Amino acid sequence: TVDGTKIGSNEVSITSPELAIEKSVSTAEAKVGDTVTYTIKVTNKIKDTTAKNVVVEDTSLAGFEYVSATSSWVNATVAKKGNGFTAKAAALAYGETLTITYKVKALEAANGKTTTNTASASADNASKVEDNAKVYINTAEFAINKVVSKHEWQEGDAVDYTVEVRNTAAGTTAKNVVISDISLPEGLRVDGDIVAPAGVTVTKEGTGFTSR
């Protein structure tokens, strides 16, 4: 009141932008040496607002090598940072989407592991948000050992061969494994049963066998 006279007041409502981030990966499983592609999409969810000085980062991907990072916007900058990138856009209005495509190569250090990679987005007038994606690097490594029951025999003797195959890469799983032994020396032939673990199919082939 001023001199006993009541003066009206107006309320001002200020609405701030709110960012949303979505990160996806091109494949859930890859091999050492493969290129893996991540896609990061950032949007502003609040009507009639604009996020200012938006920063998108993804900089902590151990076991992978940076290949490239590109933006869907020509007016956004993308720069390599550490083993990842930093992308910047001056403004992000409601309904707009900033998309970053980020490619990396899987290294031996990531083999046998599921790697979770996190991307973040923030702005001068919006809180940081994060999302992650996982990829499993699966490259098996074989060791094979073949032994014979004896090194000298007579005609008509039964000779036993044993073939042992092991996967020596920790954390990995070999898939659709094929073991072949189709080149027995002249004068030998497969005779009798071929013994294999349960679930393994063995087929006689030539003078030897193939197992799957």
Coordinates of C-alpha atoms in Angstrom, one line a residue:
T1 CA 0.0 0.0 0.0
V2 CA 1.0 3.6 -0.6
D3 CA -0.7 6.2 1.5
G4 CA -3.4 3.6 2.4
T5 CA -4.0 2.8 -1.3
K6 CA -3.6 -0.9 -2.3
I7 CA -1.6 -1.4 -5.4
G8 CA -2.0 -4.6 -7.5
S9 CA 0.8 -7.0 -8.3
N10 CA 1.7 -9.2 -11.2
E11 CA 3.2 -12.7 -11.0
V12 CA 5.9 -13.6 -13.5
S13 CA 6.4 -17.2 -14.3
I14 CA 9.8 -18.2 -15.7
T15 CA 10.0 -21.6 -17.5
S16 CA 13.4 -23.2 -18.0
P17 CA 14.4 -25.7 -20.7
E18 CA 14.8 -29.3 -19.8
L19 CA 17.2 -31.5 -21.9
A20 CA 16.6 -35.2 -22.7
I21 CA 19.4 -37.5 -24.0
E22 CA 19.2 -40.8 -25.7
K23 CA 22.2 -42.9 -26.5
S24 CA 22.2 -46.1 -28.6
V25 CA 24.9 -48.4 -30.1
S26 CA 25.0 -50.1 -33.5
T27 CA 25.5 -53.6 -32.1
A28 CA 25.3 -55.2 -28.7
E29 CA 28.3 -57.5 -29.6
A30 CA 31.4 -56.9 -31.7
K31 CA 34.9 -58.3 -32.3
V32 CA 38.3 -56.8 -31.7
G33 CA 39.1 -54.5 -34.6
D34 CA 35.4 -53.8 -35.4
T35 CA 34.1 -50.2 -35.7
V36 CA 31.3 -49.5 -33.2
T37 CA 28.9 -46.6 -33.9
Y38 CA 27.2 -44.7 -31.1
T39 CA 24.3 -42.3 -31.7
I40 CA 23.5 -39.6 -29.2
K41 CA 20.3 -37.6 -29.6
V42 CA 19.7 -34.5 -27.4
T43 CA 16.3 -32.6 -27.4
N44 CA 14.7 -29.8 -25.4
K45 CA 11.4 -31.0 -23.9
I46 CA 9.9 -27.7 -22.7
K47 CA 7.7 -25.6 -24.9
D48 CA 8.6 -22.0 -25.5
T49 CA 12.1 -22.3 -24.2
T50 CA 15.6 -22.4 -25.7
A51 CA 18.6 -24.1 -24.1
K52 CA 21.6 -21.9 -24.4
N53 CA 25.2 -23.0 -25.0
V54 CA 24.5 -26.7 -25.1
V55 CA 27.4 -29.1 -24.5
V56 CA 27.4 -32.8 -25.3
E57 CA 30.3 -34.9 -24.1
D58 CA 31.4 -38.5 -24.3
T59 CA 35.0 -38.7 -23.2
S60 CA 35.7 -41.9 -21.1
L61 CA 35.7 -45.0 -23.3
A62 CA 38.6 -47.2 -22.2
G63 CA 39.6 -50.1 -24.5
F64 CA 38.5 -48.3 -27.7
E65 CA 40.1 -46.0 -30.2
Y66 CA 38.5 -42.8 -31.4
V67 CA 37.6 -42.9 -35.1
S68 CA 35.3 -39.9 -35.8
A69 CA 32.5 -37.8 -34.4
T70 CA 30.0 -35.8 -36.5
S71 CA 27.0 -33.6 -35.9
S72 CA 23.6 -33.4 -37.6
W73 CA 23.8 -29.6 -37.4
V74 CA 26.2 -27.6 -39.6
N75 CA 26.3 -24.8 -36.9
A76 CA 27.4 -27.2 -34.1
T77 CA 31.0 -27.8 -33.4
V78 CA 32.5 -31.2 -32.7
A79 CA 36.0 -31.7 -31.4
K80 CA 38.0 -34.8 -30.3
K81 CA 38.6 -34.8 -26.5
G82 CA 40.6 -37.5 -24.9
N83 CA 39.3 -40.7 -26.3
G84 CA 35.9 -39.1 -27.1
F85 CA 34.4 -35.8 -28.1
T86 CA 32.9 -32.6 -27.1
A87 CA 30.1 -31.0 -29.2
K88 CA 28.7 -27.5 -28.7
A89 CA 25.6 -25.7 -30.0
A90 CA 24.7 -22.1 -29.3
A91 CA 21.0 -22.8 -28.8
L92 CA 18.5 -25.7 -28.8
A93 CA 14.8 -24.7 -29.1
Y94 CA 11.8 -26.8 -28.1
G95 CA 11.3 -29.7 -30.5
E96 CA 14.8 -29.5 -32.0
T97 CA 17.1 -32.5 -31.9
L98 CA 20.9 -32.4 -31.9
T99 CA 22.3 -35.8 -33.1
I100 CA 26.0 -36.8 -32.7
T101 CA 27.3 -39.9 -34.5
Y102 CA 30.4 -41.2 -32.7
K103 CA 32.6 -44.1 -34.1
V104 CA 35.2 -46.0 -32.2
K105 CA 37.4 -49.1 -32.9
A106 CA 37.4 -52.0 -30.4
L107 CA 40.9 -52.8 -29.0
E108 CA 42.3 -56.0 -27.5
A109 CA 42.0 -54.3 -24.0
A110 CA 38.2 -54.4 -24.3
N111 CA 38.1 -58.1 -25.3
G112 CA 35.9 -60.3 -23.1
K113 CA 34.3 -57.3 -21.4
T114 CA 31.0 -55.6 -21.5
T115 CA 31.8 -51.8 -21.7
T116 CA 29.2 -49.3 -20.5
N117 CA 29.8 -45.9 -22.1
T118 CA 28.0 -42.7 -20.8
A119 CA 27.3 -39.5 -22.7
S120 CA 26.1 -36.3 -21.1
A121 CA 24.4 -33.1 -22.2
S122 CA 24.1 -29.8 -20.3
A123 CA 23.4 -26.1 -21.0
D124 CA 23.8 -22.7 -19.3
N125 CA 20.2 -22.8 -18.3
A126 CA 19.5 -26.6 -18.1
S127 CA 20.8 -29.3 -15.8
K128 CA 23.0 -32.1 -17.0
V129 CA 21.4 -35.3 -18.2
E130 CA 23.1 -38.6 -19.0
D131 CA 22.5 -41.9 -20.8
N132 CA 24.6 -44.9 -21.5
A133 CA 24.9 -47.8 -23.9
K134 CA 26.6 -51.2 -23.6
V135 CA 28.7 -53.3 -26.0
Y136 CA 30.3 -56.7 -25.4
I137 CA 33.6 -57.4 -27.3
N138 CA 33.8 -61.1 -28.0
T139 CA 36.9 -62.4 -29.9
A140 CA 37.8 -66.0 -29.0
E141 CA 41.3 -67.3 -29.3
F142 CA 41.9 -70.9 -29.9
A143 CA 44.7 -73.3 -28.7
I144 CA 44.6 -76.7 -30.3
N145 CA 46.5 -79.8 -29.2
K146 CA 46.5 -83.2 -31.0
V147 CA 48.1 -86.3 -29.5
V148 CA 48.3 -89.9 -30.7
S149 CA 48.1 -93.0 -28.5
K150 CA 51.4 -94.3 -29.7
H151 CA 54.1 -93.4 -32.2
E152 CA 54.8 -96.9 -33.6
W153 CA 52.3 -99.5 -34.6
Q154 CA 51.8 -102.6 -36.8
E155 CA 49.4 -103.1 -39.6
G156 CA 46.0 -103.7 -38.3
D157 CA 46.6 -101.9 -35.0
A158 CA 44.0 -99.3 -33.7
V159 CA 45.5 -95.9 -33.3
D160 CA 43.7 -93.3 -31.1
Y161 CA 44.1 -89.6 -31.9
T162 CA 42.8 -87.0 -29.4
V163 CA 42.1 -83.4 -30.5
E164 CA 41.6 -80.8 -27.8
V165 CA 40.5 -77.3 -28.5
R166 CA 40.5 -74.6 -25.9
N167 CA 39.3 -70.9 -25.9
T168 CA 42.1 -69.0 -24.2
A169 CA 40.6 -65.5 -24.3
A170 CA 39.0 -64.8 -20.9
G171 CA 35.4 -63.6 -20.9
T172 CA 34.8 -64.6 -24.5
T173 CA 32.6 -67.3 -26.0
A174 CA 33.5 -69.0 -29.3
K175 CA 30.4 -69.6 -31.5
N176 CA 29.7 -72.1 -34.3
V177 CA 33.1 -73.8 -33.7
V178 CA 34.2 -76.2 -36.5
I179 CA 37.0 -78.7 -35.9
S180 CA 38.3 -80.7 -38.9
D181 CA 40.8 -83.5 -39.3
I182 CA 40.5 -84.6 -42.9
S183 CA 44.1 -85.4 -43.9
L184 CA 45.1 -88.6 -42.2
P185 CA 48.4 -90.0 -43.5
E186 CA 48.3 -92.5 -46.3
G187 CA 47.5 -96.0 -45.0
L188 CA 45.2 -94.8 -42.2
R189 CA 41.4 -94.6 -42.2
V190 CA 38.7 -93.7 -39.7
D191 CA 37.5 -97.0 -38.1
G192 CA 35.1 -97.2 -35.2
D193 CA 33.4 -94.4 -33.3
I194 CA 34.5 -90.8 -33.0
V195 CA 33.8 -89.7 -29.4
A196 CA 32.8 -86.0 -28.9
P197 CA 31.2 -84.1 -26.0
A198 CA 27.5 -83.9 -25.7
G199 CA 25.9 -81.5 -28.1
V200 CA 28.7 -81.8 -30.7
T201 CA 27.9 -83.3 -34.1
V202 CA 30.6 -85.3 -35.7
T203 CA 30.6 -86.2 -39.4
K204 CA 33.1 -88.6 -41.1
E205 CA 34.7 -86.8 -44.0
G206 CA 37.3 -88.2 -46.3
T207 CA 39.7 -90.1 -44.2
G208 CA 39.0 -88.0 -41.2
F209 CA 36.1 -86.0 -39.6
T210 CA 34.5 -82.6 -39.1
S211 CA 32.8 -81.7 -35.8
R212 CA 30.5 -78.8 -35.2

